[in-house]
């Protein structure tokens, strides 16, 4: 038995297109999340990070594999048991502002989440809303405002308050700082770390900003074409990446004072296409180390160092 709080084995979600083809967005993810960690999930746009987050909490159906929470598989839960687990696992959408109903005041948005997911009385809900509002640094007089009347940074805070009010154990944060200017990003990151401590949370931090991941995550999982290809403690992974994909990702991080790298021109070959995943190792057609074996054998994630594992025959 693993002592992970949240674990996936062979998890898959495939989007079916009208012509019958399958977009293998999440395609066999093995991941173990320990209680209390801040696990960064990184990878290029389209590699399946958001789909993984949504499949983990059941917004998207798992086509294959299992999700285990607190030692028990959760896919087949129903009724109250499912609701209980659902409230413990929360996903904060990539665009938290757009996820708020524009016709509802902030107060109503916060209250409604509690109406749907809890059996709290009106007075208890009101107390819970005020508690979480204070935790995210918003004021009670902002409860009567509409989403368009508050700033982008405040919208993120509301998005966080809405899920925190449900007293989750695991928060999946999808690009929590994207689209914010740098100073607001910094205050939101500081807030996330404060909330992580205050609520004893476990965080899955989805981001393609490697500098941010390095600054706040305790561990990192690197995703490529629907799979986790490397995991490691932040210290080990950034200093000694083992998978050739991780190496290329890190090579693209702008160094302080150095030139900015704008797009992904640093990676050779075709951009990855989840409609057409190569045989064997899915990274092989862009990999400088690829050999004949890589076309034939799909490498499994294997431990290479105490905190590190990589899915590469030659790592
Ligand atoms: N509803 C959908 N129907 C078909 N394909 C989809 C759908 N949603 C996502 N995809 C595809 O699944 C793959 C993974 O998408 P996903 O949004 O999970 O990536 P991501 O890693 O979160 O990217 P980003 O960094 O841009 O947010 C992409 O190829 C995407 O085009
Ligand atoms: Mg995404």
Short mmCIF file of C-alpha atoms and ligand atoms in Angstrom, two decimals:
data_model
loop_
_atom_site.label_atom_id
_atom_site.label_comp_id
_atom_site.label_asym_id
_atom_site.label_seq_id
_atom_site.Cartn_x
_atom_site.Cartn_y
_atom_site.Cartn_z
CA UNK A 1 0.00 0.00 0.00
CA UNK A 2 1.25 3.44 -0.81
CA UNK A 3 0.82 6.19 1.76
CA UNK A 4 -0.13 8.76 -0.86
CA UNK A 5 -3.14 11.00 -0.20
CA UNK A 6 -4.08 11.00 -3.86
CA UNK A 7 -2.88 8.52 -6.41
CA UNK A 8 -3.58 7.64 -10.02
CA UNK A 9 -2.73 4.42 -11.82
CA UNK A 10 -2.91 4.28 -15.59
CA UNK A 11 -5.36 7.17 -15.62
CA UNK A 12 -6.69 8.09 -19.07
CA UNK A 13 -9.15 10.51 -20.60
CA UNK A 14 -9.65 10.51 -24.36
CA UNK A 15 -11.78 13.13 -26.12
CA UNK A 16 -13.81 11.55 -28.94
CA UNK A 17 -13.99 13.61 -32.11
CA UNK A 18 -17.02 13.50 -34.44
CA UNK A 19 -15.00 11.54 -37.01
CA UNK A 20 -14.39 8.84 -34.40
CA UNK A 21 -10.75 9.64 -33.71
CA UNK A 22 -9.57 9.90 -30.10
CA UNK A 23 -7.56 12.78 -28.66
CA UNK A 24 -5.47 10.94 -26.07
CA UNK A 25 -5.15 13.99 -23.82
CA UNK A 26 -4.42 11.97 -20.67
CA UNK A 27 -2.99 8.63 -21.60
CA UNK A 28 -1.81 6.47 -18.73
CA UNK A 29 -0.84 8.75 -15.86
CA UNK A 30 0.77 7.23 -12.76
CA UNK A 31 1.12 9.80 -10.03
CA UNK A 32 1.27 9.71 -6.24
CA UNK A 33 0.63 12.91 -4.30
CA UNK A 34 1.74 13.00 -0.67
CA UNK A 35 -0.25 14.90 1.95
CA UNK A 36 1.05 18.42 2.46
CA UNK A 37 3.15 18.75 -0.65
CA UNK A 38 2.96 21.40 -3.36
CA UNK A 39 3.35 19.37 -6.51
CA UNK A 40 4.00 21.31 -9.69
CA UNK A 41 2.66 19.86 -12.93
CA UNK A 42 4.51 21.30 -15.88
CA UNK A 43 4.66 20.73 -19.61
CA UNK A 44 3.98 22.44 -22.94
CA UNK A 45 0.57 23.80 -23.87
CA UNK A 46 -1.71 20.91 -24.88
CA UNK A 47 0.19 18.18 -23.02
CA UNK A 48 -2.91 17.41 -20.94
CA UNK A 49 -2.41 19.28 -17.65
CA UNK A 50 -5.95 20.69 -17.39
CA UNK A 51 -7.49 17.43 -18.59
CA UNK A 52 -5.54 15.57 -15.90
CA UNK A 53 -6.80 17.97 -13.23
CA UNK A 54 -10.39 17.59 -14.33
CA UNK A 55 -10.16 13.81 -14.61
CA UNK A 56 -8.66 13.63 -11.12
CA UNK A 57 -11.69 15.28 -9.57
CA UNK A 58 -14.22 13.55 -11.81
CA UNK A 59 -15.37 16.55 -13.89
CA UNK A 60 -14.18 14.43 -16.81
CA UNK A 61 -14.77 10.68 -16.86
CA UNK A 62 -11.76 8.40 -16.56
CA UNK A 63 -11.70 6.13 -19.62
CA UNK A 64 -9.15 3.90 -18.01
CA UNK A 65 -7.19 3.54 -14.79
CA UNK A 66 -8.01 4.48 -11.21
CA UNK A 67 -7.97 7.46 -8.88
CA UNK A 68 -7.32 6.55 -5.27
CA UNK A 69 -8.03 9.08 -2.52
CA UNK A 70 -7.05 8.38 1.07
CA UNK A 71 -6.48 4.70 0.26
CA UNK A 72 -9.76 4.00 -1.57
CA UNK A 73 -10.70 4.12 -5.28
CA UNK A 74 -13.20 6.92 -5.89
CA UNK A 75 -14.51 6.29 -9.42
CA UNK A 76 -17.39 4.10 -8.44
CA UNK A 77 -18.58 6.10 -5.45
CA UNK A 78 -22.14 7.37 -5.55
CA UNK A 79 -24.47 9.64 -3.55
CA UNK A 80 -23.25 10.98 -0.21
CA UNK A 81 -19.92 9.10 -0.33
CA UNK A 82 -19.12 10.70 -3.69
CA UNK A 83 -20.19 14.15 -2.46
CA UNK A 84 -17.98 13.80 0.62
CA UNK A 85 -14.90 12.99 -1.47
CA UNK A 86 -15.74 15.60 -4.09
CA UNK A 87 -15.79 18.37 -1.50
CA UNK A 88 -12.33 17.31 -0.33
CA UNK A 89 -10.83 17.51 -3.84
CA UNK A 90 -11.29 20.87 -5.51
CA UNK A 91 -10.20 22.23 -8.86
CA UNK A 92 -9.69 25.95 -9.46
CA UNK A 93 -10.27 26.72 -13.12
CA UNK A 94 -7.58 28.11 -15.38
CA UNK A 95 -9.58 31.32 -15.85
CA UNK A 96 -11.11 31.87 -12.42
CA UNK A 97 -12.80 35.11 -13.53
CA UNK A 98 -14.66 33.46 -16.39
CA UNK A 99 -15.71 30.66 -14.05
CA UNK A 100 -17.74 33.16 -11.97
CA UNK A 101 -21.33 33.75 -13.03
CA UNK A 102 -21.42 37.36 -14.29
CA UNK A 103 -25.05 37.80 -13.14
CA UNK A 104 -24.30 36.88 -9.55
CA UNK A 105 -22.74 39.02 -6.86
CA UNK A 106 -19.58 37.72 -5.24
CA UNK A 107 -21.63 36.95 -2.13
CA UNK A 108 -24.11 34.86 -4.07
CA UNK A 109 -21.35 32.96 -5.91
CA UNK A 110 -19.71 32.06 -2.62
CA UNK A 111 -22.97 31.11 -0.92
CA UNK A 112 -24.20 29.04 -3.85
CA UNK A 113 -21.15 26.73 -3.70
CA UNK A 114 -22.04 25.97 -0.08
CA UNK A 115 -25.72 25.44 -0.89
CA UNK A 116 -24.81 22.90 -3.56
CA UNK A 117 -22.05 21.06 -1.75
CA UNK A 118 -22.92 21.23 1.96
CA UNK A 119 -25.87 20.95 4.32
CA UNK A 120 -24.92 24.05 6.30
CA UNK A 121 -27.66 26.36 7.59
CA UNK A 122 -27.95 29.91 6.27
CA UNK A 123 -26.17 31.29 9.36
CA UNK A 124 -23.40 28.70 9.11
CA UNK A 125 -22.94 29.47 5.43
CA UNK A 126 -22.70 33.15 6.14
CA UNK A 127 -20.06 32.55 8.82
CA UNK A 128 -18.10 30.27 6.46
CA UNK A 129 -18.20 32.86 3.66
CA UNK A 130 -16.88 35.56 5.99
CA UNK A 131 -14.12 33.30 7.31
CA UNK A 132 -12.84 32.41 3.84
CA UNK A 133 -13.26 35.93 2.53
CA UNK A 134 -10.91 37.14 5.27
CA UNK A 135 -8.49 34.29 4.54
CA UNK A 136 -8.11 35.37 0.90
CA UNK A 137 -7.80 39.04 1.84
CA UNK A 138 -11.13 40.38 0.57
CA UNK A 139 -13.54 42.68 2.45
CA UNK A 140 -17.15 42.07 3.36
CA UNK A 141 -18.28 45.13 1.43
CA UNK A 142 -17.04 43.38 -1.73
CA UNK A 143 -19.73 40.71 -1.32
CA UNK A 144 -22.29 42.91 -3.06
CA UNK A 145 -20.11 43.51 -6.13
CA UNK A 146 -20.34 41.70 -9.47
CA UNK A 147 -17.33 39.94 -11.07
CA UNK A 148 -16.79 42.74 -13.61
CA UNK A 149 -16.57 45.27 -10.78
CA UNK A 150 -13.45 43.70 -9.26
CA UNK A 151 -9.90 43.30 -10.60
CA UNK A 152 -8.38 40.16 -12.11
CA UNK A 153 -6.39 39.54 -8.96
CA UNK A 154 -9.53 39.91 -6.82
CA UNK A 155 -11.39 37.51 -9.11
CA UNK A 156 -8.68 34.92 -8.44
CA UNK A 157 -9.17 35.50 -4.72
CA UNK A 158 -12.90 34.94 -5.07
CA UNK A 159 -12.23 31.75 -7.04
CA UNK A 160 -10.02 30.55 -4.19
CA UNK A 161 -12.53 31.56 -1.49
CA UNK A 162 -15.25 29.63 -3.28
CA UNK A 163 -13.37 26.35 -3.03
CA UNK A 164 -11.74 27.00 0.35
CA UNK A 165 -15.18 27.49 1.87
CA UNK A 166 -15.79 23.80 1.21
CA UNK A 167 -12.80 22.93 3.43
CA UNK A 168 -10.96 20.81 0.85
CA UNK A 169 -7.82 18.80 1.56
CA UNK A 170 -6.49 18.89 -1.98
CA UNK A 171 -6.60 21.92 -4.25
CA UNK A 172 -5.79 21.60 -7.92
CA UNK A 173 -4.78 25.05 -9.13
CA UNK A 174 -4.82 25.40 -12.90
CA UNK A 175 -2.43 28.18 -13.98
CA UNK A 176 -3.40 30.24 -10.91
CA UNK A 177 -1.30 33.24 -11.88
CA UNK A 178 -1.49 33.28 -15.68
CA UNK A 179 -2.70 36.51 -17.23
CA UNK A 180 -1.91 38.56 -14.12
CA UNK A 181 0.75 41.21 -14.10
CA UNK A 182 3.92 40.41 -12.24
CA UNK A 183 3.18 42.26 -9.00
CA UNK A 184 -0.30 40.73 -8.71
CA UNK A 185 1.18 37.31 -9.50
CA UNK A 186 3.55 37.72 -6.59
CA UNK A 187 0.75 38.61 -4.14
CA UNK A 188 -1.38 35.68 -5.31
CA UNK A 189 1.56 33.27 -4.92
CA UNK A 190 2.21 34.59 -1.42
CA UNK A 191 -1.47 34.14 -0.62
CA UNK A 192 -1.43 30.56 -1.93
CA UNK A 193 1.49 29.64 0.30
CA UNK A 194 -0.21 31.30 3.30
CA UNK A 195 -3.46 29.38 2.62
CA UNK A 196 -1.51 26.13 2.13
CA UNK A 197 -0.09 26.59 5.64
CA UNK A 198 -3.26 27.89 7.29
CA UNK A 199 -5.54 25.15 5.93
CA UNK A 200 -2.95 22.33 5.88
CA UNK A 201 -3.62 21.85 2.17
CA UNK A 202 -2.08 19.61 -0.43
CA UNK A 203 -1.63 21.56 -3.67
CA UNK A 204 -1.35 20.46 -7.28
CA UNK A 205 0.04 23.47 -9.03
CA UNK A 206 -0.45 23.35 -12.80
CA UNK A 207 1.74 25.85 -14.59
CA UNK A 208 3.99 26.32 -17.54
CA UNK A 209 5.92 29.01 -15.69
CA UNK A 210 8.94 27.07 -14.52
CA UNK A 211 10.37 29.96 -12.54
CA UNK A 212 7.18 30.14 -10.47
CA UNK A 213 7.12 26.36 -10.05
CA UNK A 214 10.69 26.39 -8.86
CA UNK A 215 9.93 29.10 -6.32
CA UNK A 216 6.89 27.52 -4.65
CA UNK A 217 6.66 23.78 -5.38
CA UNK A 218 8.18 21.09 -3.19
CA UNK A 219 8.13 18.53 -6.01
CA UNK A 220 7.55 18.58 -9.75
CA UNK A 221 5.91 16.23 -12.26
CA UNK A 222 6.74 16.80 -15.93
CA UNK A 223 4.03 15.92 -18.42
CA UNK A 224 4.49 15.13 -22.11
CA UNK A 225 1.70 14.04 -24.47
CA UNK A 226 -0.64 12.79 -21.78
CA UNK A 227 1.93 11.07 -19.57
CA UNK A 228 4.14 11.93 -16.63
CA UNK A 229 7.69 11.51 -17.95
CA UNK A 230 9.65 12.67 -14.92
CA UNK A 231 9.07 13.42 -11.25
CA UNK A 232 11.46 14.69 -8.65
CA UNK A 233 11.95 17.04 -5.75
CA UNK A 234 12.20 20.62 -7.00
CA UNK A 235 15.82 20.81 -5.89
CA UNK A 236 16.88 17.62 -7.71
CA UNK A 237 14.81 18.08 -10.85
CA UNK A 238 15.96 21.61 -11.57
CA UNK A 239 19.61 20.88 -10.84
CA UNK A 240 19.83 17.44 -12.42
CA UNK A 241 16.98 16.77 -14.86
CA UNK A 242 17.10 13.16 -16.11
CA UNK A 243 14.57 12.95 -18.95
CA UNK A 244 15.67 14.57 -22.23
CA UNK A 245 12.32 16.38 -22.40
CA UNK A 246 12.84 17.90 -18.96
CA UNK A 247 16.31 18.95 -20.05
CA UNK A 248 14.92 20.79 -23.07
CA UNK A 249 12.17 22.41 -20.99
CA UNK A 250 14.69 23.72 -18.49
CA UNK A 251 17.05 24.87 -21.23
CA UNK A 252 14.27 27.16 -22.42
CA UNK A 253 13.89 28.95 -19.07
CA UNK A 254 15.26 32.46 -19.44
CA UNK A 255 18.21 33.07 -17.15
CA UNK A 256 18.15 36.26 -15.08
CA UNK A 257 19.59 39.01 -17.25
CA UNK A 258 19.71 36.74 -20.29
CA UNK A 259 17.62 36.94 -23.47
CA UNK A 260 13.95 35.98 -23.26
CA UNK A 261 13.01 32.80 -25.05
CA UNK A 262 9.61 33.42 -26.56
CA UNK A 263 8.28 30.26 -28.16
CA UNK A 264 9.14 26.60 -28.16
CA UNK A 265 11.57 26.66 -31.06
CA UNK A 266 14.12 25.02 -28.77
CA UNK A 267 12.49 21.63 -29.27
CA UNK A 268 13.22 19.82 -32.51
CA UNK A 269 10.62 18.09 -34.64
CA UNK A 270 6.87 18.28 -34.93
CA UNK A 271 4.91 19.67 -31.98
CA UNK A 272 3.22 16.83 -30.11
CA UNK A 273 -0.17 15.71 -31.41
CA UNK A 274 -2.35 13.67 -29.04
CA UNK A 275 -4.26 12.35 -32.08
CA UNK A 276 -1.12 10.67 -33.31
CA UNK A 277 1.12 9.45 -30.51
CA UNK A 278 4.34 7.76 -31.72
CA UNK A 279 4.94 4.08 -30.98
CA UNK A 280 7.31 3.23 -28.16
CA UNK A 281 8.54 6.33 -26.39
CA UNK A 282 6.21 9.21 -27.15
CA UNK A 283 9.06 11.73 -27.06
CA UNK A 284 11.34 9.84 -29.46
CA UNK A 285 10.62 11.86 -32.62
CA UNK A 286 11.88 15.02 -30.90
CA UNK A 287 14.56 13.41 -28.78
CA UNK A 288 18.26 13.95 -29.47
CA UNK A 289 19.08 10.66 -27.71
CA UNK A 290 16.55 8.43 -29.51
CA UNK A 291 17.69 4.99 -30.63
CA UNK A 292 16.04 2.00 -32.26
CA UNK A 293 14.78 0.62 -28.95
CA UNK A 294 12.79 3.82 -28.35
CA UNK A 295 10.46 3.10 -31.30
CA UNK A 296 9.75 -0.40 -30.06
CA UNK A 297 9.50 -0.11 -26.28
CA UNK A 298 7.40 2.35 -24.32
CA UNK A 299 9.58 3.28 -21.32
CA UNK A 300 7.91 3.06 -17.90
CA UNK A 301 8.56 5.61 -15.18
CA UNK A 302 11.41 4.13 -13.12
CA UNK A 303 13.23 5.33 -10.01
CA UNK A 304 16.67 6.76 -10.79
CA UNK A 305 17.47 8.50 -7.51
CA UNK A 306 15.78 8.68 -4.10
CA UNK A 307 13.40 11.48 -5.13
CA UNK A 308 13.56 11.13 -8.91
CA UNK A 309 11.98 8.92 -11.55
CA UNK A 310 11.97 9.21 -15.33
CA UNK A 311 10.39 7.37 -18.25
CA UNK A 312 13.39 7.01 -20.54
CA UNK A 313 15.44 3.96 -21.56
CA UNK A 314 18.65 5.95 -21.46
CA UNK A 315 18.19 8.41 -18.57
N1 LIG B 1 -13.13 19.29 -25.34
C1 LIG B 1 -12.09 18.86 -26.06
N2 LIG B 1 -12.28 18.17 -27.21
C2 LIG B 1 -11.24 17.71 -27.94
N3 LIG B 1 -9.95 17.89 -27.59
C3 LIG B 1 -9.70 18.57 -26.45
C4 LIG B 1 -10.75 19.09 -25.63
N4 LIG B 1 -10.18 19.72 -24.56
C5 LIG B 1 -8.85 19.59 -24.72
N5 LIG B 1 -8.56 18.89 -25.85
C6 LIG B 1 -7.21 18.54 -26.35
O1 LIG B 1 -6.58 17.74 -25.36
C7 LIG B 1 -5.20 18.06 -25.29
C8 LIG B 1 -4.86 18.45 -23.86
O2 LIG B 1 -5.53 19.66 -23.54
P1 LIG B 1 -5.37 20.37 -22.14
O3 LIG B 1 -6.28 21.54 -22.13
O4 LIG B 1 -5.52 19.36 -21.06
O5 LIG B 1 -3.84 20.85 -22.20
P2 LIG B 1 -3.02 21.78 -21.20
O6 LIG B 1 -1.75 21.07 -20.90
O7 LIG B 1 -3.88 22.17 -20.05
O8 LIG B 1 -2.69 23.05 -22.12
P3 LIG B 1 -2.55 24.62 -21.70
O9 LIG B 1 -1.17 24.76 -21.09
O10 LIG B 1 -2.63 25.33 -23.03
O11 LIG B 1 -3.65 24.97 -20.77
C9 LIG B 1 -4.95 19.16 -26.30
O12 LIG B 1 -4.49 18.57 -27.49
C10 LIG B 1 -6.32 19.75 -26.52
O13 LIG B 1 -6.44 20.29 -27.80
MG1 LIG B 2 -4.62 23.96 -19.39
#
